[in-house]
Amino acid sequence: MIDISIKNLSKDFLLPDPKNKEQYKNLNVMKDFNLNIKNNEVVALIGPSGIGKSTLLNILSGNDINYKGEININRSIENKKLSFIFQSHNLLPWLTAYENIKLVCNTESLEKDSASQILNEVGLEDFINSYPNNLSGGMKRRVSIARAFVNKPNILLMDEPFVSLEKPLANQLRKQTISLINKNKVTAILVTHDLKEAIMFADRIIFCNNSPMKIYLEKEIKLNNDPIYDNDEINGIYQEIIGNDSSILKAK
Amino acid sequence: MNKNNSLPKLYRWASFLCIILIWTILSFLIEHRLFASPLSVLNDIWYHLAEGELIDDTLITLARAGTSFAIAMILGSIIGYLLARIKKLDYFFDSWVIIGLNIPAIVLVILFYIWLGLNEIALISAVVLNKIPIVIVNIREGTKSMDKSYFQIAKVYQLNNFQIWRKIILPQLYPYLMTSARTGLSLIWKIVLVFELLGRGSGIGFQLQVFFQFFDISSLLAYSIFFMSIILLIENYIMIPIEKKATHWRKL
């Protein structure tokens, strides 16, 4: 069953013309872009910076409404719940970890005190009353992951959620996020530049090129073992993808 | 008692006592009726308090300053916010704000006393018009510098308007509101005294004019010091605690 359907999506940006600062020129980021994502499928989007991957997530999340085309999110899902793990943690600094999560809770989550439960689940039970200023980078990221899952979302958007983190911490958070994705059975889109990360998360990897953004390769991924960054299976698939088509390196 | 906490207080008291000491020594050396000693000023404060007029005049001036302050803060905040959010309004009214910032306070009060008569409305209108442009500029800049990424959270998690104002907009505007309030308080009470001196028959400013006519320096200082003490109390026991409460997360 199709969960997210994107048909003929087009998006333009007005940018200052480098030759004449008084004038603006139109940048066509997406033109007739099409993508279907199945129920409970995790799709990773890989492509060079600035081609419109984050713009696509902003459109899907409702943060960008200036586009042409059709976005359909399966209405059979009752009370569609969408979540977003942003590139930066985006925690409100004047609220504690608990308050940051409670703010986004729906009525059902408030009744069950899901905010405390999810903070326990990500190992932050001792920091629920801490302000973001007092948390380490990894802890802030964990709070933002907890926030994304507190309402048991149906759809999860992730915009390079583990970028600029140290490798061991990034691996720990990837593992935690994959476990939450599996537990909640969400349909997810991950935007990343890291092919190994994409292999860990995704059922399908979509490689995109720029100006305007278009899909030039899709690869189904099936892992037999637990997804662990840099393990033999992930490295094997990585080599297989790179070996098949060296142009994919451009999308790394 | 914590040594580090008590040290600044100790220095403040030492500095205050130093001023009193220098003043006392100078009054002994000069020994002139136009240079009142601290003791005679203290006696006059007590005398005017016992007579009741000092309390009455203080309350009248505080009521005028408080009313003007409240009106200027409310109107200035609303206008400042709207100018930041609606560009066309900002372009149109920007020059008005600049003119408002540069009109001398004395010109405004003379005009209002002539147009509206020597009454409360004229005084309060003149004070409000003096203060409003400063509030507008502060709140306009505060609104413009709000972090847009926090509004992405509001959109994704479908926060209602009340939540957006209470948890996202106001916490970001508190520092600007507090700066406006504190600078406003110090500006408004000084302007109110001058305006009372020019055209009212009651209040601290009016009494200062009477003492000036009789060259009663001791009473003049008694009224001034008493009123300044009240303003310092408001600053220390109302404004600073509110500011600390609103921005406590920054110091953690």
Short mmCIF file of C-alpha atoms in Angstrom, two decimals:
data_model
loop_
_atom_site.label_atom_id
_atom_site.label_comp_id
_atom_site.label_asym_id
_atom_site.label_seq_id
_atom_site.Cartn_x
_atom_site.Cartn_y
_atom_site.Cartn_z
CA MET A 1 0.00 0.00 0.00
CA ILE A 2 1.32 3.46 -0.94
CA ASP A 3 1.74 5.71 2.12
CA ILE A 4 3.27 8.82 0.62
CA SER A 5 2.75 9.76 -3.00
CA ILE A 6 4.54 12.71 -4.58
CA LYS A 7 3.38 13.60 -8.10
CA ASN A 8 4.91 16.18 -10.45
CA LEU A 9 6.40 18.20 -7.63
CA SER A 10 8.02 21.45 -8.77
CA LYS A 11 9.71 24.02 -6.60
CA ASP A 12 11.47 27.27 -7.47
CA PHE A 13 13.63 29.55 -5.38
CA LEU A 14 14.28 33.21 -6.09
CA LEU A 15 17.98 33.89 -5.64
CA PRO A 16 19.90 37.17 -6.03
CA ASP A 17 21.62 37.31 -9.41
CA PRO A 18 25.40 37.34 -8.80
CA LYS A 19 25.87 39.54 -11.89
CA ASN A 20 23.29 42.11 -10.84
CA LYS A 21 22.49 42.38 -7.14
CA GLU A 22 19.31 44.34 -7.81
CA GLN A 23 17.84 41.43 -9.79
CA TYR A 24 16.69 37.98 -8.80
CA LYS A 25 16.86 34.82 -10.84
CA ASN A 26 14.73 31.75 -10.64
CA LEU A 27 16.35 28.53 -9.44
CA ASN A 28 14.38 25.47 -10.43
CA VAL A 29 15.16 23.01 -7.60
CA MET A 30 12.53 20.41 -8.50
CA LYS A 31 10.63 19.85 -11.71
CA ASP A 32 7.98 17.14 -12.05
CA PHE A 33 9.57 15.10 -9.27
CA ASN A 34 7.76 11.83 -8.55
CA LEU A 35 8.16 9.42 -5.67
CA ASN A 36 6.00 6.77 -4.01
CA ILE A 37 6.77 5.40 -0.58
CA LYS A 38 5.07 2.27 0.72
CA ASN A 39 3.59 1.76 4.15
CA ASN A 40 6.31 1.11 6.80
CA GLU A 41 9.01 1.58 4.20
CA VAL A 42 12.18 3.50 5.10
CA VAL A 43 13.59 5.42 2.16
CA ALA A 44 16.98 7.12 2.15
CA LEU A 45 17.63 10.04 -0.17
CA ILE A 46 21.24 10.56 -1.16
CA GLY A 47 22.57 13.34 -3.31
CA PRO A 48 24.90 16.34 -3.40
CA SER A 49 24.28 19.34 -1.13
CA GLY A 50 21.80 21.94 -2.26
CA ILE A 51 19.81 19.78 -4.67
CA GLY A 52 16.55 20.07 -2.70
CA LYS A 53 16.49 17.04 -0.41
CA SER A 54 15.80 19.12 2.71
CA THR A 55 13.34 21.22 0.72
CA LEU A 56 11.41 18.04 -0.04
CA LEU A 57 11.20 17.25 3.69
CA ASN A 58 10.08 20.81 4.42
CA ILE A 59 7.32 20.47 1.85
CA LEU A 60 6.20 17.12 3.26
CA SER A 61 6.18 18.50 6.82
CA GLY A 62 4.09 21.52 5.83
CA ASN A 63 6.87 24.02 6.53
CA ASP A 64 7.07 25.00 2.87
CA ILE A 65 3.77 25.49 1.08
CA ASN A 66 5.04 27.31 -2.00
CA TYR A 67 5.27 24.46 -4.47
CA LYS A 68 3.44 23.00 -7.44
CA GLY A 69 2.34 19.41 -7.69
CA GLU A 70 0.52 16.87 -5.61
CA ILE A 71 1.44 15.39 -2.25
CA ASN A 72 -0.80 12.63 -0.98
CA ILE A 73 -0.37 11.08 2.39
CA ASN A 74 -2.50 7.96 2.84
CA ARG A 75 -5.72 9.02 4.52
CA SER A 76 -6.44 5.47 5.65
CA ILE A 77 -4.02 6.15 8.49
CA GLU A 78 -6.26 7.48 11.23
CA ASN A 79 -4.98 10.60 12.95
CA LYS A 80 -1.93 10.84 10.74
CA LYS A 81 0.98 11.71 13.01
CA LEU A 82 4.07 13.20 11.46
CA SER A 83 7.43 13.72 13.14
CA PHE A 84 10.68 15.33 12.15
CA ILE A 85 14.25 14.86 13.37
CA PHE A 86 15.99 18.05 12.29
CA GLN A 87 19.61 18.53 11.30
CA SER A 88 20.18 20.52 14.49
CA HIS A 89 18.41 19.43 17.65
CA ASN A 90 16.03 22.46 17.59
CA LEU A 91 15.27 22.18 21.30
CA LEU A 92 13.74 25.24 22.93
CA PRO A 93 16.49 26.40 25.34
CA TRP A 94 14.02 27.86 27.87
CA LEU A 95 12.29 24.51 28.37
CA THR A 96 13.68 21.47 30.17
CA ALA A 97 14.16 18.17 28.31
CA TYR A 98 10.81 16.98 29.71
CA GLU A 99 9.00 20.23 28.83
CA ASN A 100 10.43 20.17 25.29
CA ILE A 101 8.85 16.77 24.75
CA LYS A 102 5.64 17.53 26.64
CA LEU A 103 5.09 20.58 24.43
CA VAL A 104 4.57 18.40 21.35
CA CYS A 105 2.56 15.66 23.10
CA ASN A 106 -0.95 15.01 21.87
CA THR A 107 -3.79 14.33 24.32
CA GLU A 108 -3.19 10.58 24.34
CA SER A 109 0.55 10.98 25.06
CA LEU A 110 -0.17 13.53 27.80
CA GLU A 111 -2.56 11.12 29.53
CA LYS A 112 -0.01 8.31 29.49
CA ASP A 113 2.89 10.64 30.48
CA SER A 114 4.70 9.35 27.41
CA ALA A 115 7.27 12.16 27.74
CA SER A 116 8.81 10.56 30.83
CA GLN A 117 8.60 7.09 29.31
CA ILE A 118 10.35 8.02 26.09
CA LEU A 119 13.09 9.89 28.01
CA ASN A 120 13.67 6.70 30.01
CA GLU A 121 13.79 4.76 26.77
CA VAL A 122 16.61 6.93 25.39
CA GLY A 123 18.48 6.75 28.70
CA LEU A 124 17.87 10.29 29.91
CA GLU A 125 15.79 9.55 33.01
CA ASP A 126 18.26 11.47 35.20
CA PHE A 127 18.15 14.55 32.99
CA ILE A 128 14.43 15.17 32.54
CA ASN A 129 14.60 18.48 34.39
CA SER A 130 17.80 19.66 32.71
CA TYR A 131 17.80 22.58 30.32
CA PRO A 132 19.40 22.03 26.87
CA ASN A 133 22.31 24.33 27.88
CA ASN A 134 23.24 21.75 30.51
CA LEU A 135 23.11 18.75 28.17
CA SER A 136 25.90 17.46 25.95
CA GLY A 137 25.51 17.46 22.17
CA GLY A 138 24.64 13.76 22.19
CA MET A 139 22.05 14.18 24.95
CA LYS A 140 20.37 17.03 23.08
CA ARG A 141 20.21 14.85 19.99
CA ARG A 142 18.69 12.05 22.08
CA VAL A 143 16.02 14.43 23.41
CA SER A 144 15.19 15.45 19.84
CA ILE A 145 14.91 11.76 18.86
CA ALA A 146 12.68 11.13 21.89
CA ARG A 147 10.53 14.12 20.88
CA ALA A 148 10.12 12.66 17.41
CA PHE A 149 8.79 9.36 18.77
CA VAL A 150 6.70 10.49 21.74
CA ASN A 151 3.41 10.56 19.80
CA LYS A 152 4.09 7.20 18.13
CA PRO A 153 4.25 8.76 14.65
CA ASN A 154 3.12 7.13 11.43
CA ILE A 155 5.51 9.14 9.30
CA LEU A 156 9.02 10.21 10.25
CA LEU A 157 11.19 12.67 8.36
CA MET A 158 14.92 12.81 9.17
CA ASP A 159 17.20 15.50 7.81
CA GLU A 160 20.81 14.41 8.33
CA PRO A 161 20.09 13.70 12.00
CA PHE A 162 23.55 12.37 12.89
CA VAL A 163 25.71 14.83 11.03
CA SER A 164 28.63 16.45 12.91
CA LEU A 165 28.52 13.90 15.73
CA GLU A 166 31.49 11.82 16.82
CA LYS A 167 31.47 8.35 15.25
CA PRO A 168 30.77 6.27 18.40
CA LEU A 169 27.98 8.61 19.49
CA ALA A 170 26.50 8.72 15.99
CA ASN A 171 26.51 4.92 15.87
CA GLN A 172 24.81 4.66 19.26
CA LEU A 173 22.10 7.13 18.19
CA ARG A 174 21.61 5.40 14.83
CA LYS A 175 21.05 2.11 16.64
CA GLN A 176 18.60 3.72 19.05
CA THR A 177 16.69 5.41 16.20
CA ILE A 178 16.48 2.23 14.11
CA SER A 179 15.11 0.36 17.12
CA LEU A 180 12.44 3.06 17.65
CA ILE A 181 11.56 3.03 13.93
CA ASN A 182 11.08 -0.74 14.02
CA LYS A 183 9.13 -0.64 17.27
CA ASN A 184 6.75 2.08 16.04
CA LYS A 185 6.46 0.70 12.49
CA VAL A 186 6.81 4.10 10.85
CA THR A 187 7.13 5.10 7.25
CA ALA A 188 10.32 7.17 7.11
CA ILE A 189 12.41 9.32 4.82
CA LEU A 190 16.06 9.83 5.69
CA VAL A 191 18.10 12.51 3.98
CA THR A 192 21.80 11.76 4.31
CA HIS A 193 25.18 12.07 2.62
CA ASP A 194 26.46 8.93 4.28
CA LEU A 195 25.88 5.85 2.11
CA LYS A 196 26.65 3.41 4.94
CA GLU A 197 24.10 5.18 7.15
CA ALA A 198 21.58 4.92 4.32
CA ILE A 199 22.26 1.17 4.02
CA MET A 200 21.73 0.75 7.78
CA PHE A 201 18.37 2.53 7.81
CA ALA A 202 16.75 2.08 4.46
CA ASP A 203 14.66 -0.51 2.68
CA ARG A 204 15.35 1.50 -0.46
CA ILE A 205 18.06 4.02 -1.29
CA ILE A 206 17.29 6.71 -3.83
CA PHE A 207 20.21 8.46 -5.49
CA CYS A 208 19.44 11.96 -6.77
CA ASN A 209 21.17 14.42 -9.05
CA ASN A 210 20.80 18.13 -9.12
CA SER A 211 19.30 20.99 -11.13
CA PRO A 212 16.48 20.15 -11.02
CA MET A 213 16.53 17.23 -8.58
CA LYS A 214 15.89 13.91 -10.29
CA ILE A 215 16.22 10.27 -9.32
CA TYR A 216 18.90 8.49 -11.27
CA LEU A 217 19.20 5.22 -9.36
CA GLU A 218 17.19 3.23 -6.83
CA LYS A 219 18.57 0.36 -4.83
CA GLU A 220 16.59 -2.05 -2.64
CA ILE A 221 18.38 -3.02 0.56
CA LYS A 222 17.83 -6.22 2.50
CA LEU A 223 19.98 -6.80 5.58
CA ASN A 224 20.29 -10.25 7.09
CA ASN A 225 21.96 -9.13 10.31
CA ASP A 226 21.44 -6.30 12.78
CA PRO A 227 22.40 -3.01 11.16
CA ILE A 228 25.78 -1.99 12.56
CA TYR A 229 27.74 0.79 10.93
CA ASP A 230 30.90 -0.50 9.24
CA ASN A 231 30.15 -4.20 9.79
CA ASP A 232 31.00 -6.69 7.02
CA GLU A 233 27.49 -6.83 5.60
CA ILE A 234 27.12 -3.01 5.38
CA ASN A 235 30.63 -2.66 3.95
CA GLY A 236 29.86 -5.41 1.43
CA ILE A 237 26.71 -3.67 0.18
CA TYR A 238 28.56 -0.36 0.14
CA GLN A 239 31.29 -1.84 -2.08
CA GLU A 240 28.68 -3.50 -4.27
CA ILE A 241 26.89 -0.17 -4.88
CA ILE A 242 30.07 1.77 -5.49
CA GLY A 243 31.51 -1.02 -7.66
CA ASN A 244 28.45 -1.23 -9.90
CA ASP A 245 28.42 2.38 -10.82
CA SER A 246 31.33 4.65 -10.03
CA SER A 247 29.18 7.72 -10.79
CA ILE A 248 27.37 7.05 -7.50
CA LEU A 249 30.44 8.43 -5.78
CA LYS A 250 29.18 11.82 -6.88
CA ALA A 251 26.22 11.29 -4.64
CA LYS A 252 28.27 10.42 -1.59
CA MET B 1 27.26 32.65 53.99
CA ASN B 2 28.89 32.28 50.61
CA LYS B 3 31.92 34.56 50.44
CA ASN B 4 31.56 35.20 46.70
CA ASN B 5 27.91 36.20 47.06
CA SER B 6 28.46 38.59 49.94
CA LEU B 7 31.43 40.39 48.38
CA PRO B 8 29.54 42.51 45.79
CA LYS B 9 26.99 43.55 48.45
CA LEU B 10 29.80 44.55 50.79
CA TYR B 11 31.36 46.76 48.11
CA ARG B 12 28.00 48.33 47.27
CA TRP B 13 27.35 49.26 50.88
CA ALA B 14 30.90 50.54 51.30
CA SER B 15 30.46 52.71 48.21
CA PHE B 16 27.11 54.04 49.48
CA LEU B 17 28.59 54.88 52.90
CA CYS B 18 31.50 56.57 51.14
CA ILE B 19 29.09 58.91 49.30
CA ILE B 20 27.34 59.80 52.58
CA LEU B 21 30.69 60.41 54.24
CA ILE B 22 31.96 62.70 51.45
CA TRP B 23 28.64 64.55 51.45
CA THR B 24 28.78 65.02 55.27
CA ILE B 25 32.37 66.26 55.19
CA LEU B 26 31.62 68.70 52.34
CA SER B 27 28.52 70.04 54.12
CA PHE B 28 30.66 70.71 57.25
CA LEU B 29 33.38 72.39 55.22
CA ILE B 30 31.04 74.52 53.07
CA GLU B 31 28.56 75.17 55.88
CA HIS B 32 26.03 77.05 53.77
CA ARG B 33 22.21 76.80 53.78
CA LEU B 34 22.26 76.02 50.05
CA PHE B 35 24.38 72.90 50.70
CA ALA B 36 22.20 70.78 52.97
CA SER B 37 23.81 68.08 55.09
CA PRO B 38 22.62 64.44 54.93
CA LEU B 39 21.19 64.82 58.42
CA SER B 40 19.03 67.83 57.52
CA VAL B 41 17.81 66.02 54.38
CA LEU B 42 16.91 63.01 56.50
CA ASN B 43 15.07 65.29 58.94
CA ASP B 44 13.13 66.82 56.02
CA ILE B 45 12.18 63.41 54.65
CA TRP B 46 10.81 62.52 58.08
CA TYR B 47 9.00 65.89 58.36
CA HIS B 48 7.32 65.62 54.93
CA LEU B 49 6.42 62.00 55.58
CA ALA B 50 4.83 62.95 58.91
CA GLU B 51 2.89 65.73 57.22
CA GLY B 52 1.64 63.20 54.65
CA GLU B 53 2.30 65.33 51.57
CA LEU B 54 5.38 63.34 50.50
CA ILE B 55 3.37 60.13 50.36
CA ASP B 56 0.51 61.84 48.48
CA ASP B 57 2.82 63.44 45.92
CA THR B 58 4.77 60.20 45.45
CA LEU B 59 1.57 58.24 44.82
CA ILE B 60 0.32 60.85 42.32
CA THR B 61 3.61 60.80 40.39
CA LEU B 62 3.82 56.99 40.52
CA ALA B 63 0.25 56.74 39.18
CA ARG B 64 1.13 59.04 36.25
CA ALA B 65 4.38 57.21 35.54
CA GLY B 66 2.73 53.78 35.90
CA THR B 67 -0.17 54.62 33.59
CA SER B 68 2.13 56.08 30.94
CA PHE B 69 4.49 53.12 31.28
CA ALA B 70 1.71 50.54 30.87
CA ILE B 71 0.15 52.28 27.85
CA ALA B 72 3.54 52.80 26.16
CA MET B 73 4.61 49.19 26.75
CA ILE B 74 1.36 47.66 25.49
CA LEU B 75 0.95 49.88 22.41
CA GLY B 76 4.69 49.87 21.61
CA SER B 77 4.89 46.07 21.83
CA ILE B 78 1.89 45.54 19.57
CA ILE B 79 3.08 48.09 17.00
CA GLY B 80 6.69 46.82 17.12
CA TYR B 81 5.54 43.23 16.56
CA LEU B 82 3.30 44.22 13.64
CA LEU B 83 6.04 46.29 11.99
CA ALA B 84 8.40 43.32 12.16
CA ARG B 85 5.83 40.92 10.70
CA ILE B 86 4.36 43.14 7.99
CA LYS B 87 7.12 44.56 5.81
CA LYS B 88 4.92 47.12 4.04
CA LEU B 89 3.85 48.60 7.38
CA ASP B 90 7.48 48.79 8.43
CA TYR B 91 8.50 50.60 5.23
CA PHE B 92 5.62 53.05 5.69
CA PHE B 93 6.04 53.80 9.40
CA ASP B 94 9.83 53.57 9.72
CA SER B 95 10.31 57.31 9.21
CA TRP B 96 7.54 58.02 11.75
CA VAL B 97 9.42 55.95 14.32
CA ILE B 98 12.67 57.78 13.58
CA ILE B 99 10.93 61.15 13.97
CA GLY B 100 9.35 59.91 17.23
CA LEU B 101 12.77 58.90 18.55
CA ASN B 102 14.22 62.32 17.85
CA ILE B 103 11.46 64.71 18.92
CA PRO B 104 12.59 66.45 22.14
CA ALA B 105 10.37 65.46 25.08
CA ILE B 106 9.93 69.09 26.07
CA VAL B 107 8.50 70.01 22.65
CA LEU B 108 5.88 67.29 22.90
CA VAL B 109 4.70 68.28 26.37
CA ILE B 110 4.49 71.99 25.47
CA LEU B 111 2.43 71.13 22.38
CA PHE B 112 0.13 68.82 24.34
CA TYR B 113 -0.33 71.31 27.19
CA ILE B 114 -1.29 73.95 24.60
CA TRP B 115 -3.57 71.66 22.59
CA LEU B 116 -5.23 69.70 25.40
CA GLY B 117 -4.78 72.04 28.39
CA LEU B 118 -2.84 71.57 31.61
CA ASN B 119 -4.37 68.22 32.52
CA GLU B 120 -3.59 64.57 33.10
CA ILE B 121 -4.44 63.48 29.55
CA ALA B 122 -1.97 65.95 28.07
CA LEU B 123 0.79 64.84 30.45
CA ILE B 124 0.22 61.11 29.95
CA SER B 125 -0.12 61.46 26.14
CA ALA B 126 3.17 63.35 25.95
CA VAL B 127 4.99 60.79 28.10
CA VAL B 128 3.54 57.87 26.13
CA LEU B 129 4.56 59.41 22.80
CA ASN B 130 8.07 59.92 24.13
CA LYS B 131 8.43 56.33 25.23
CA ILE B 132 6.57 54.41 22.49
CA PRO B 133 9.21 54.72 19.72
CA ILE B 134 11.87 53.13 21.96
CA VAL B 135 9.57 50.17 22.75
CA ILE B 136 8.64 49.84 19.06
CA VAL B 137 12.28 49.69 17.96
CA ASN B 138 13.19 47.13 20.65
CA ILE B 139 10.27 44.81 19.98
CA ARG B 140 10.60 45.16 16.20
CA GLU B 141 14.25 44.08 16.36
CA GLY B 142 13.42 41.30 18.82
CA THR B 143 10.69 39.95 16.57
CA LYS B 144 12.94 40.09 13.52
CA SER B 145 15.69 38.18 15.29
CA MET B 146 13.44 35.31 16.42
CA ASP B 147 14.80 31.89 15.51
CA LYS B 148 12.70 30.53 12.64
CA SER B 149 13.69 26.93 13.30
CA TYR B 150 11.50 26.93 16.43
CA PHE B 151 8.49 27.71 14.26
CA GLN B 152 9.25 24.56 12.22
CA ILE B 153 8.59 22.57 15.39
CA ALA B 154 5.29 24.40 15.84
CA LYS B 155 4.28 23.53 12.28
CA VAL B 156 5.35 19.87 12.34
CA TYR B 157 3.72 19.15 15.70
CA GLN B 158 0.68 21.35 14.98
CA LEU B 159 0.97 23.54 18.08
CA ASN B 160 -1.97 25.88 18.63
CA ASN B 161 -1.64 29.68 18.66
CA PHE B 162 -1.68 29.85 22.45
CA GLN B 163 1.21 27.37 22.67
CA ILE B 164 3.14 29.21 19.94
CA TRP B 165 2.80 32.55 21.75
CA ARG B 166 3.48 31.20 25.23
CA LYS B 167 6.28 28.75 24.48
CA ILE B 168 7.94 30.06 21.32
CA ILE B 169 7.31 33.77 20.71
CA LEU B 170 7.20 35.33 24.20
CA PRO B 171 10.31 33.57 25.58
CA GLN B 172 12.25 34.96 22.62
CA LEU B 173 10.83 38.45 23.17
CA TYR B 174 11.32 38.54 26.98
CA PRO B 175 14.86 40.00 26.83
CA TYR B 176 13.64 42.78 24.52
CA LEU B 177 10.53 43.40 26.62
CA MET B 178 12.62 43.60 29.76
CA THR B 179 15.14 45.98 28.18
CA SER B 180 12.24 48.19 27.07
CA ALA B 181 10.65 48.02 30.50
CA ARG B 182 13.79 48.84 32.46
CA THR B 183 15.01 51.64 30.20
CA GLY B 184 11.40 52.82 30.00
CA LEU B 185 10.99 53.03 33.73
CA SER B 186 14.15 55.10 34.17
CA LEU B 187 13.18 57.39 31.29
CA ILE B 188 9.52 57.81 32.16
CA TRP B 189 9.84 58.83 35.80
CA LYS B 190 12.36 61.52 34.88
CA ILE B 191 10.15 62.88 32.10
CA VAL B 192 7.07 62.82 34.34
CA LEU B 193 8.86 64.99 36.93
CA VAL B 194 9.79 67.58 34.29
CA PHE B 195 6.28 67.59 32.85
CA GLU B 196 4.75 67.99 36.33
CA LEU B 197 7.09 70.87 36.98
CA LEU B 198 5.94 72.55 33.77
CA GLY B 199 2.21 72.20 33.98
CA ARG B 200 0.67 70.33 36.91
CA GLY B 201 -0.39 71.38 40.38
CA SER B 202 0.55 68.18 42.18
CA GLY B 203 3.16 65.45 42.25
CA ILE B 204 6.87 65.34 43.02
CA GLY B 205 7.77 67.52 40.01
CA PHE B 206 5.36 70.25 41.11
CA GLN B 207 6.75 70.20 44.67
CA LEU B 208 10.32 70.42 43.36
CA GLN B 209 9.32 73.59 41.54
CA VAL B 210 7.90 75.04 44.79
CA PHE B 211 11.09 74.18 46.70
CA PHE B 212 13.15 75.70 43.88
CA GLN B 213 11.23 78.96 44.19
CA PHE B 214 12.00 79.07 47.94
CA PHE B 215 15.59 77.85 47.46
CA ASP B 216 14.69 75.06 49.91
CA ILE B 217 17.54 72.74 48.93
CA SER B 218 17.03 70.41 51.86
CA SER B 219 13.38 69.66 50.99
CA LEU B 220 14.27 69.45 47.30
CA LEU B 221 16.87 66.77 48.04
CA ALA B 222 14.50 65.08 50.52
CA TYR B 223 11.80 64.69 47.84
CA SER B 224 14.29 63.64 45.15
CA ILE B 225 16.06 61.05 47.29
CA PHE B 226 12.79 59.59 48.58
CA PHE B 227 11.37 59.24 45.07
CA MET B 228 14.62 57.78 43.70
CA SER B 229 14.56 55.24 46.54
CA ILE B 230 11.04 54.18 45.57
CA ILE B 231 12.14 53.73 41.92
CA LEU B 232 15.18 51.71 43.04
CA LEU B 233 12.92 49.50 45.14
CA ILE B 234 10.67 48.92 42.10
CA GLU B 235 13.74 48.13 39.99
CA ASN B 236 15.26 45.76 42.57
CA TYR B 237 12.18 44.02 43.88
CA ILE B 238 9.93 43.93 40.79
CA MET B 239 11.87 44.41 37.56
CA ILE B 240 15.05 42.44 38.30
CA PRO B 241 13.21 39.40 39.80
CA ILE B 242 10.85 39.30 36.77
CA GLU B 243 13.84 39.45 34.43
CA LYS B 244 15.65 36.73 36.37
CA LYS B 245 12.60 34.49 36.28
CA ALA B 246 12.07 35.00 32.55
CA THR B 247 15.69 34.34 31.59
CA HIS B 248 16.80 31.91 34.32
CA TRP B 249 17.59 29.21 31.76
CA ARG B 250 20.38 31.37 30.27
CA LYS B 251 22.46 31.38 33.42
CA LEU B 252 22.34 27.64 34.02
#
